PDB file of C-alpha atoms and ligand atoms in Angstrom:
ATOM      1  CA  UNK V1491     108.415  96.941 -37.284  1.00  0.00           C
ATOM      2  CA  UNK V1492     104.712  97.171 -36.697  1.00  0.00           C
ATOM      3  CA  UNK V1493     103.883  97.935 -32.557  1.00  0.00           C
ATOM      4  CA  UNK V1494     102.294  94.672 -30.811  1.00  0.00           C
ATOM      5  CA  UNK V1495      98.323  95.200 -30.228  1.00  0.00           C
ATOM      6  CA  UNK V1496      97.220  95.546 -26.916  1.00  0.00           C
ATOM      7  CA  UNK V1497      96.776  92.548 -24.867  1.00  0.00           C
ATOM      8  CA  UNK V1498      92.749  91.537 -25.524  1.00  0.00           C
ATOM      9  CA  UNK V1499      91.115  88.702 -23.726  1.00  0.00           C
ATOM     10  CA  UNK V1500      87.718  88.127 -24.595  1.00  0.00           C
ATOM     11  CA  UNK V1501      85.041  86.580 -22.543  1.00  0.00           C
ATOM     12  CA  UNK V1502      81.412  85.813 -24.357  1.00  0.00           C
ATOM     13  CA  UNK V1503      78.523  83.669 -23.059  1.00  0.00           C
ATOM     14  CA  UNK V1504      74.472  83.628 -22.998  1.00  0.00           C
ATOM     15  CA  UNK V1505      72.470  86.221 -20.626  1.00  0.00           C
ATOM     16  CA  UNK V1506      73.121  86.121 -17.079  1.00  0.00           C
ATOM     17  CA  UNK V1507      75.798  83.424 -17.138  1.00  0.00           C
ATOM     18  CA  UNK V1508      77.710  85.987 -14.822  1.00  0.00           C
ATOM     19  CA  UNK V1509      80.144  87.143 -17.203  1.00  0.00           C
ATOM     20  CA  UNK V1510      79.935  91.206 -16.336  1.00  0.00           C
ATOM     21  CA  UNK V1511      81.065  90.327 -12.576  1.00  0.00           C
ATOM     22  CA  UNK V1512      84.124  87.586 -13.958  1.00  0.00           C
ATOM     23  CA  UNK V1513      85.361  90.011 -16.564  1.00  0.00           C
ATOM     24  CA  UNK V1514      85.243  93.016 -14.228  1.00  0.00           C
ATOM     25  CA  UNK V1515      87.585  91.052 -11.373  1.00  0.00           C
ATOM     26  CA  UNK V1516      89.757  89.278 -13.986  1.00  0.00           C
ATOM     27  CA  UNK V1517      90.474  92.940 -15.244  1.00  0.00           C
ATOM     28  CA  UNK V1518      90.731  93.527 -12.000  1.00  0.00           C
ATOM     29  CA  UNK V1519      93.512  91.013 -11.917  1.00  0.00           C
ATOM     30  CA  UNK V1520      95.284  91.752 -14.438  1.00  0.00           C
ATOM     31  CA  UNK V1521      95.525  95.602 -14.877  1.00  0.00           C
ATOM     32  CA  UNK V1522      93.442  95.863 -17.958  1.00  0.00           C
ATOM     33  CA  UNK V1523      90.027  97.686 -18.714  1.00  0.00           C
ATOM     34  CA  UNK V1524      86.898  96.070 -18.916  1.00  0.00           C
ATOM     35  CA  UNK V1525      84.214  96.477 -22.051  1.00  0.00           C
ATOM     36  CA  UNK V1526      81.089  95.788 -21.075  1.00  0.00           C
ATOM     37  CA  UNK V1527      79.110  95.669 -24.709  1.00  0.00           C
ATOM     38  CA  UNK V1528      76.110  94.799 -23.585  1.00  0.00           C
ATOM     39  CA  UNK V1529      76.146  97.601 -21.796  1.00  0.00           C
ATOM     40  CA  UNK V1530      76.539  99.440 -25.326  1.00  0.00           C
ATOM     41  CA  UNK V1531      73.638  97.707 -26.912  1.00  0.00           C
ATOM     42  CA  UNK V1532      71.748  98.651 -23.658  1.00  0.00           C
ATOM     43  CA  UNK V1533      72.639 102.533 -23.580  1.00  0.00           C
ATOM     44  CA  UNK V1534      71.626 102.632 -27.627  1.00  0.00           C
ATOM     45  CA  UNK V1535      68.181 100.897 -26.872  1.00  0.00           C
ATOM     46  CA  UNK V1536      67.793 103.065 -23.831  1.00  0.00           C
ATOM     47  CA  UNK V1537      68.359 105.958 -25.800  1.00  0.00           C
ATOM     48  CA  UNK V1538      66.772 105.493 -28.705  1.00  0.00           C
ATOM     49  CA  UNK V1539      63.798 103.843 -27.536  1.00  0.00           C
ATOM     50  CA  UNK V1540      61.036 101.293 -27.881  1.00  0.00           C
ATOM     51  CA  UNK V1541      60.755 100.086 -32.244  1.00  0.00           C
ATOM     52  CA  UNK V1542      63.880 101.779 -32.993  1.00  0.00           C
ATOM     53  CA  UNK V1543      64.972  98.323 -34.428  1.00  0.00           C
ATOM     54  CA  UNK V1544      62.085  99.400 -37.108  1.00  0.00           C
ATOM     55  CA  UNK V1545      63.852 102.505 -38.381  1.00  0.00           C
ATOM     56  CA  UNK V1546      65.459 102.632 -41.257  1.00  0.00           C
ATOM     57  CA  UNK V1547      69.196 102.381 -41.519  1.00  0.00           C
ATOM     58  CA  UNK V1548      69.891 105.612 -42.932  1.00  0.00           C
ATOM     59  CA  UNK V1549      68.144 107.032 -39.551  1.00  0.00           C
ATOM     60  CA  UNK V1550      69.948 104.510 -37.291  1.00  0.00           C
ATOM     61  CA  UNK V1551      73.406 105.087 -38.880  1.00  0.00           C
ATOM     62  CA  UNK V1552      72.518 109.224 -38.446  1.00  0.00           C
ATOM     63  CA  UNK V1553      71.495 108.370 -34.483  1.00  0.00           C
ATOM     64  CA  UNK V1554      74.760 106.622 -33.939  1.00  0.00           C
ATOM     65  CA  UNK V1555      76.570 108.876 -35.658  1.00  0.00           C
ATOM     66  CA  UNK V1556      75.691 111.201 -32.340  1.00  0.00           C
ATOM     67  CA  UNK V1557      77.225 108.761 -29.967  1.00  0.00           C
ATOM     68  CA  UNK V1558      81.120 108.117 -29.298  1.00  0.00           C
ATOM     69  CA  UNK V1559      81.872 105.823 -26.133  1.00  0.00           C
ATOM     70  CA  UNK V1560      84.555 105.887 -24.225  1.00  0.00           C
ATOM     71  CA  UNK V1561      86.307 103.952 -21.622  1.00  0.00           C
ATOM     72  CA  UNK V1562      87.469 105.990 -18.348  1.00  0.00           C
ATOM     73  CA  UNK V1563      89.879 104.344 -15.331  1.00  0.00           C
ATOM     74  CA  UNK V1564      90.397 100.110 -15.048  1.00  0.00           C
ATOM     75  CA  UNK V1565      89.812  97.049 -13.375  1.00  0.00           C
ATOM     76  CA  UNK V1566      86.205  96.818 -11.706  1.00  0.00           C
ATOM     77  CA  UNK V1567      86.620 100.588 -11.290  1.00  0.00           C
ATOM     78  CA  UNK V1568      86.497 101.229 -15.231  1.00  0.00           C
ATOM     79  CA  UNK V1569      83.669 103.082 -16.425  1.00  0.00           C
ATOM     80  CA  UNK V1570      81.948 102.944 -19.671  1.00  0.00           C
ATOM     81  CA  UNK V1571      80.569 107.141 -20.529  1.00  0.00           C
ATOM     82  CA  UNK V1572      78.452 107.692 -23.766  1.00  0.00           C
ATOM     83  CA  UNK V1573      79.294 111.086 -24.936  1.00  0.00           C
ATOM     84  CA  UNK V1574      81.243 111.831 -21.383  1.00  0.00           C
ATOM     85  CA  UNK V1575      78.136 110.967 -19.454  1.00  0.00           C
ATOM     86  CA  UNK V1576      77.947 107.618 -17.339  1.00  0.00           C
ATOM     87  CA  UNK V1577      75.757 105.213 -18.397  1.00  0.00           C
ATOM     88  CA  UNK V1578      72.592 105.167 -16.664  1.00  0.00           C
ATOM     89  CA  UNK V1579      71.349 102.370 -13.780  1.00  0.00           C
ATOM     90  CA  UNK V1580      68.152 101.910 -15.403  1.00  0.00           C
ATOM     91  CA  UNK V1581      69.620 100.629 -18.690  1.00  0.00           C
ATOM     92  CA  UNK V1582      69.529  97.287 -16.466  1.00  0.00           C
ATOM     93  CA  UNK V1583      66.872  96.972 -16.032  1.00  0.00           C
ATOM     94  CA  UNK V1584      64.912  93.410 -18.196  1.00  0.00           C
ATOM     95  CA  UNK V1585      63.230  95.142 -20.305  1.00  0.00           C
ATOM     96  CA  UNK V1586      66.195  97.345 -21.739  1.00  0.00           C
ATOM     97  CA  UNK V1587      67.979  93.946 -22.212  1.00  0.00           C
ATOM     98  CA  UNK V1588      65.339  92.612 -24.579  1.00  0.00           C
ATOM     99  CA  UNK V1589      65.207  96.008 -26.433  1.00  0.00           C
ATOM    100  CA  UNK V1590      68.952  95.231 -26.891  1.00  0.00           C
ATOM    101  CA  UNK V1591      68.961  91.953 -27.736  1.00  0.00           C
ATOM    102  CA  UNK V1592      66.094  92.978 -30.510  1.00  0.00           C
ATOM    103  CA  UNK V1593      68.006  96.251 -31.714  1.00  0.00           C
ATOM    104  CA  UNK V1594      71.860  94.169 -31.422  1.00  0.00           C
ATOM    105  CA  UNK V1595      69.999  92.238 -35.037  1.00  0.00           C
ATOM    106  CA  UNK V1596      69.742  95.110 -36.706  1.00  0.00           C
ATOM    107  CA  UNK V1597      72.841  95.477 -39.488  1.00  0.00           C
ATOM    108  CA  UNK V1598      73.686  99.250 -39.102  1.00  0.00           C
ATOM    109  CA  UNK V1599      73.646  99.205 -35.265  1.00  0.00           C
ATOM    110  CA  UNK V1600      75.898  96.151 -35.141  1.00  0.00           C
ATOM    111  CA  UNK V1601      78.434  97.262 -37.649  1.00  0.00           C
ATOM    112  CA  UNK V1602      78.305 100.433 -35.416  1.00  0.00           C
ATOM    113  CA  UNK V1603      79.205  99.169 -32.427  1.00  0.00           C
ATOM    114  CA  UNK V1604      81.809  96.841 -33.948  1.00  0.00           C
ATOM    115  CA  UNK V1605      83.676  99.689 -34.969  1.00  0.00           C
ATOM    116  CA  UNK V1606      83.339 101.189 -31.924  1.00  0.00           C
ATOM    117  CA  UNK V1607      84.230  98.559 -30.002  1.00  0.00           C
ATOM    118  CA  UNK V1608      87.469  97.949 -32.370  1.00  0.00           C
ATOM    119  CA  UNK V1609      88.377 101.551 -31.913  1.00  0.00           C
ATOM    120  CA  UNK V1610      88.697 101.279 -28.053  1.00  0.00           C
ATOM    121  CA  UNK V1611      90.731  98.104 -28.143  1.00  0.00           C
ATOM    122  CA  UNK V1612      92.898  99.686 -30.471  1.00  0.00           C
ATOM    123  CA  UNK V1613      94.226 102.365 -27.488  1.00  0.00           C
ATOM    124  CA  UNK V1614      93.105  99.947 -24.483  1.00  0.00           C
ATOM    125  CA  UNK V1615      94.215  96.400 -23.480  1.00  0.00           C
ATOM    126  CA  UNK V1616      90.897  94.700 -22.788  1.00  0.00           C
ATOM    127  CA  UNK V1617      89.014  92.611 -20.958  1.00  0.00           C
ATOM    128  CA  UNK V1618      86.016  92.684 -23.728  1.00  0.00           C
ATOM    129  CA  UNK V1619      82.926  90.822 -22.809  1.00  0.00           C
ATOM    130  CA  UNK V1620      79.766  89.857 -24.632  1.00  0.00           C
ATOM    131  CA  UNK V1621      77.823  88.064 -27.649  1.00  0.00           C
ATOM    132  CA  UNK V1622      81.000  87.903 -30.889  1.00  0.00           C
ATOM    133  CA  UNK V1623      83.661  89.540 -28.885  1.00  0.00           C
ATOM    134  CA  UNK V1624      85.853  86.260 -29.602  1.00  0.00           C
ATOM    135  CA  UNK V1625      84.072  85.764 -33.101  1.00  0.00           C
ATOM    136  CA  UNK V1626      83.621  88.533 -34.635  1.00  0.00           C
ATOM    137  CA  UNK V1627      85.376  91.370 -33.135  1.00  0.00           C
ATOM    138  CA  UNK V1628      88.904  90.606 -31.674  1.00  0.00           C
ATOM    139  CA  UNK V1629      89.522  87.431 -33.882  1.00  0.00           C
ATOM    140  CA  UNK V1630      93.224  87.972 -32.676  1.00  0.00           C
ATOM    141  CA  UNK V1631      92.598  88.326 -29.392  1.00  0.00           C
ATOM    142  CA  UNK V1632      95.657  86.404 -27.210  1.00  0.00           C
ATOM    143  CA  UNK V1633      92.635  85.104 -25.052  1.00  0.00           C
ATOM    144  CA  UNK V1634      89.395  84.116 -25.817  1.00  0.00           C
ATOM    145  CA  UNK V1635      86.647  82.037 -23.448  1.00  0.00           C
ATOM    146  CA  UNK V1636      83.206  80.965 -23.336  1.00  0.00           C
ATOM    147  CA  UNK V1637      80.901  80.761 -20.490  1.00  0.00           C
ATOM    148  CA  UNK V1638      77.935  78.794 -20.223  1.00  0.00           C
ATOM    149  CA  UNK V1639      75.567  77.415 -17.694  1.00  0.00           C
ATOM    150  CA  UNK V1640      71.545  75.630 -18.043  1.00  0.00           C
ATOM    151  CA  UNK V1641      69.274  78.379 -18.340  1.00  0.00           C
ATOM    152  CA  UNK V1642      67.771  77.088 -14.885  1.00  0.00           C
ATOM    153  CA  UNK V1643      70.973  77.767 -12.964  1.00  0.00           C
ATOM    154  CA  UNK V1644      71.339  81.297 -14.902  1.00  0.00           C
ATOM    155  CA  UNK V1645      67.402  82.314 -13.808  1.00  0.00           C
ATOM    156  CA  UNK V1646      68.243  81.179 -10.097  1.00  0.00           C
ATOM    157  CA  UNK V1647      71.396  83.218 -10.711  1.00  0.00           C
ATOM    158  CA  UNK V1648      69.562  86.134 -11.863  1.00  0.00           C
ATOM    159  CA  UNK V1649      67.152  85.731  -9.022  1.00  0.00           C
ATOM    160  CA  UNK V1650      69.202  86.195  -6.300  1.00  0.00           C
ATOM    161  CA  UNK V1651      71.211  89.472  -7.662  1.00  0.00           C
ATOM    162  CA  UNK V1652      67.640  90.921  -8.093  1.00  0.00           C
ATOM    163  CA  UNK V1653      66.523  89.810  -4.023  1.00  0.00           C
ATOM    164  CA  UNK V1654      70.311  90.880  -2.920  1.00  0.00           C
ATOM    165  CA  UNK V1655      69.301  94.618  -4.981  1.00  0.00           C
ATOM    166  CA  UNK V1656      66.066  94.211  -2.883  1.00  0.00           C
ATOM    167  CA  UNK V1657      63.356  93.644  -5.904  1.00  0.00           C
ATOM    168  CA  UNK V1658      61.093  90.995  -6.282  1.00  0.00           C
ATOM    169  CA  UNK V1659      62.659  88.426  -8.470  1.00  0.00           C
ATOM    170  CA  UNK V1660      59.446  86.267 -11.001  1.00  0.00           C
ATOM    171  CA  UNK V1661      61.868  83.065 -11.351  1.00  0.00           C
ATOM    172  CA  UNK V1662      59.420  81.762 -14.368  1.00  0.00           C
ATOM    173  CA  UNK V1663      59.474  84.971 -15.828  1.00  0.00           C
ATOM    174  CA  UNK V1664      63.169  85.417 -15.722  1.00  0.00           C
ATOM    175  CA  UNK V1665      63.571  81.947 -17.101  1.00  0.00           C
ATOM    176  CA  UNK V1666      61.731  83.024 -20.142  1.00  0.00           C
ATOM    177  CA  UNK V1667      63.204  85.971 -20.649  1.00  0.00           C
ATOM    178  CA  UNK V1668      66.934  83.980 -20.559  1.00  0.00           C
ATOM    179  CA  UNK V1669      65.395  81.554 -23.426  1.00  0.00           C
ATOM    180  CA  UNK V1670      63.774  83.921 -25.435  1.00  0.00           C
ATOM    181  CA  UNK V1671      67.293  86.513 -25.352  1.00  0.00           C
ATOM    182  CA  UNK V1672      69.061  83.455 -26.067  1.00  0.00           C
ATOM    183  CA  UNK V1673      67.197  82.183 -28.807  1.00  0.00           C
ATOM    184  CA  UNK V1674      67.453  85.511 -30.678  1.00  0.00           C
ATOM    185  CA  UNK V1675      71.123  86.142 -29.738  1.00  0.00           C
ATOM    186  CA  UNK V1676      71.853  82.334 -31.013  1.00  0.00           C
ATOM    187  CA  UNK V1677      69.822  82.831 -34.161  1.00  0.00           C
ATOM    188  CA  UNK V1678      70.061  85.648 -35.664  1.00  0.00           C
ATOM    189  CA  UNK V1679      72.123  85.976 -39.026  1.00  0.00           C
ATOM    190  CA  UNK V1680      75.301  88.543 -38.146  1.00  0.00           C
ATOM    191  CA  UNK V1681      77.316  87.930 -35.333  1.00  0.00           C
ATOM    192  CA  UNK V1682      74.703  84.898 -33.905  1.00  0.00           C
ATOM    193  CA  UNK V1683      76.110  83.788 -30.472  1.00  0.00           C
ATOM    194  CA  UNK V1684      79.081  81.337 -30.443  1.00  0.00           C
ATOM    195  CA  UNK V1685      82.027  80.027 -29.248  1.00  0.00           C
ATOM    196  CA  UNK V1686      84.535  81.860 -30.767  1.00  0.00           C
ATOM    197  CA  UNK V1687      87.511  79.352 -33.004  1.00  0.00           C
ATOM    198  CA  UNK V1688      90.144  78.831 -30.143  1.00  0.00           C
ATOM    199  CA  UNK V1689      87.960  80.038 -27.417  1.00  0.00           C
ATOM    200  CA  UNK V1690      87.766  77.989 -24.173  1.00  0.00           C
ATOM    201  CA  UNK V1691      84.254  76.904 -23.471  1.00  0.00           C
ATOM    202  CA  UNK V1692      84.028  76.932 -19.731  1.00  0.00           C
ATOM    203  CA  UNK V1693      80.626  74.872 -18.081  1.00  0.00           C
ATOM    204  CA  UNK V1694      79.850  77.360 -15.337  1.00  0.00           C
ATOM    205  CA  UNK V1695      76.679  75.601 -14.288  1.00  0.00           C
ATOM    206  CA  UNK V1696      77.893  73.526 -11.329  1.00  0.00           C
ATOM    207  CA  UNK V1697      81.059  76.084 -10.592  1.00  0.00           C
ATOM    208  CA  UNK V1698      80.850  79.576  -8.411  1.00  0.00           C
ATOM    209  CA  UNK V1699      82.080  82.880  -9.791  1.00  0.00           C
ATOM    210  CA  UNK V1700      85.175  82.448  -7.728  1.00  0.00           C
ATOM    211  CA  UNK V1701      86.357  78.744  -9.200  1.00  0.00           C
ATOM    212  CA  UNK V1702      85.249  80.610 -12.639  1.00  0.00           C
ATOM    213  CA  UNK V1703      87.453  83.661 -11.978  1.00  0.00           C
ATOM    214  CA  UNK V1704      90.497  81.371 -10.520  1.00  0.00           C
ATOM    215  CA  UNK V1705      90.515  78.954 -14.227  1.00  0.00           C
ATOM    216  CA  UNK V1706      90.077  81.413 -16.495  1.00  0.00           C
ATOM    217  CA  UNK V1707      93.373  83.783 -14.118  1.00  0.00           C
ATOM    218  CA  UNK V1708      95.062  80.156 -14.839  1.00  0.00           C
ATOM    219  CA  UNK V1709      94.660  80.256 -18.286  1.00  0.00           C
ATOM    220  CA  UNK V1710      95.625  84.024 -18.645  1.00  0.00           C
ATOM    221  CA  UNK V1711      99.082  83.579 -16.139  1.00  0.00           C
ATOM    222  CA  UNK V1712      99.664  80.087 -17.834  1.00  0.00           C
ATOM    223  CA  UNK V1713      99.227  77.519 -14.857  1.00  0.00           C
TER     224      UNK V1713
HETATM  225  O1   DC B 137      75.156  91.113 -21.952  1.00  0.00           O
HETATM  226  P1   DC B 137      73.836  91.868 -21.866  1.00  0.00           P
HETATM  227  O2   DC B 137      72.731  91.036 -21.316  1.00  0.00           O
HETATM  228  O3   DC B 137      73.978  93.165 -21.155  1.00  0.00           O
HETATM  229  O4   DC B 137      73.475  92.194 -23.414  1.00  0.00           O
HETATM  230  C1   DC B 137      72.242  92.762 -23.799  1.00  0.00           C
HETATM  231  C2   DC B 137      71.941  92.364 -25.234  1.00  0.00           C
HETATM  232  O5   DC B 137      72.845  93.037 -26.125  1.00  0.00           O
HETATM  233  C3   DC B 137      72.077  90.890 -25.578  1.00  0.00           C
HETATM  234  O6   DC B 137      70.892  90.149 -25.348  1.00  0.00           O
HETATM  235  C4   DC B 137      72.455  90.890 -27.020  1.00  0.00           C
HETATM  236  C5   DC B 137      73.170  92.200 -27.231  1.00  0.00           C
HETATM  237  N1   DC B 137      74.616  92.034 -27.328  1.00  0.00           N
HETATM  238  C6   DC B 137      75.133  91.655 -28.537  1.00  0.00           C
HETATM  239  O7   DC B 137      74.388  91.381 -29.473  1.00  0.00           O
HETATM  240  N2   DC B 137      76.475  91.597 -28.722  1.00  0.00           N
HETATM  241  C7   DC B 137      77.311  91.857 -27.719  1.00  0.00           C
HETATM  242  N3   DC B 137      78.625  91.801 -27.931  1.00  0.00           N
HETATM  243  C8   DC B 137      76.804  92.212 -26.443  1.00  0.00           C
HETATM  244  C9   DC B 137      75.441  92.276 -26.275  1.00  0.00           C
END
């Protein structure tokens, strides 16, 4: 008899719907690691640099042929290493996030990190957050959910982690960056941005992080 998979639950959504800091406490809650994949897409861009979504894909597949992820501890304590190193603060920062969003179109890089991303919830139960995590990559997962929120209320959101970090926070500029990473993340032609079949699409614009955490726990422990 074939061994169950490990339990996945899978939490997608648009940029700066809050999704890194409600996956993190619902693994958290429930024992499991957390995959951030954005962060992936963010530590490749970093990496590789400005126009690497202009190489070829023989190059790209040779680059990411270099790196092997890994997923260390759980909860909001897991940590994500590229080849054994932690990933660096500064692939947070905007303008890594549009590099990723730009290089996460690209065929080679995404059926890269889909494989990757496979291979560590083949040995991990999962909290897996991101873009297709529900759509594309765990199809099977036991639990799949979709966060949203108006792109206003994300901005505002974004603004105030920025002012709490101490930075100055451009609301209009944020804004536009949220639209623009959404239109290209909704658009593009693999893997666009979607609610996954089965996946619970949860309206996060008019409820905190904590009512967020407490339905989707609900869901997960079955009340
Ligand atoms: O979640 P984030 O903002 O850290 O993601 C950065 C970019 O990476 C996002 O704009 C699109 C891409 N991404 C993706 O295409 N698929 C994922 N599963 C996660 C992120």
């Amino acid at each position: 008899m074939p061994s169950a998979s490990p339990l996945i639950v899978t939490l997608d959504g648009p940029a700066g719907v809050g999704k890194s800091s409600v996956a993190a406490r619902l693994a958290g809650e429930l024992g499991l690691a957390f995959l951030d994949t954005g962060a992936m897409f963010r530590a490749a861009a970093f990496t590789l640099g400005e126009g690497a979504w202009d190489w070829t894909q023989g190059i790209l597949q040779q680059k990411l042929g270099d790196f092997e992820f890994t997923l260390r501890g759980s909860g909001r304590a897991t940590e994500l290493l590229l080849n054994g190193q932690p990933l660096p603060e500064a692939i947070r920062s905007e303008q890594t996030g549009q590099w990723a969003s730009q290089l996460a179109v690209v065929p080679s890089v995404r059926a890269y990190m889909k494989m990757a991303q496979i291979f560590l919830g083949q040995t991990t139960p999962l909290v897996a957050e991101g873009r297709d995590m529900g759509s594309v990559v765990f199809p099977g997962a036991q639990f799949k959910f979709f966060l949203d929120a108006d792109p206003e209320e994300r901005a505002r959101r974004r603004c105030r982690q920025l002012e709490a970090q101490g930075q100055s926070a451009d609301f209009a500029a944020i804004l536009a960056g949220i639209c623009k990473r959404d239109d290209q993340d909704r658009n593009r032609s693999i893997a666009p941005m979607k609610p996954a079949e089965g996946a619970l699409v949860v309206d996060t614009t008019h409820i905190n992080e904590d009512e967020t955490l407490a339905l989707v726990l609900g869901v997960v422990r079955g009340h």
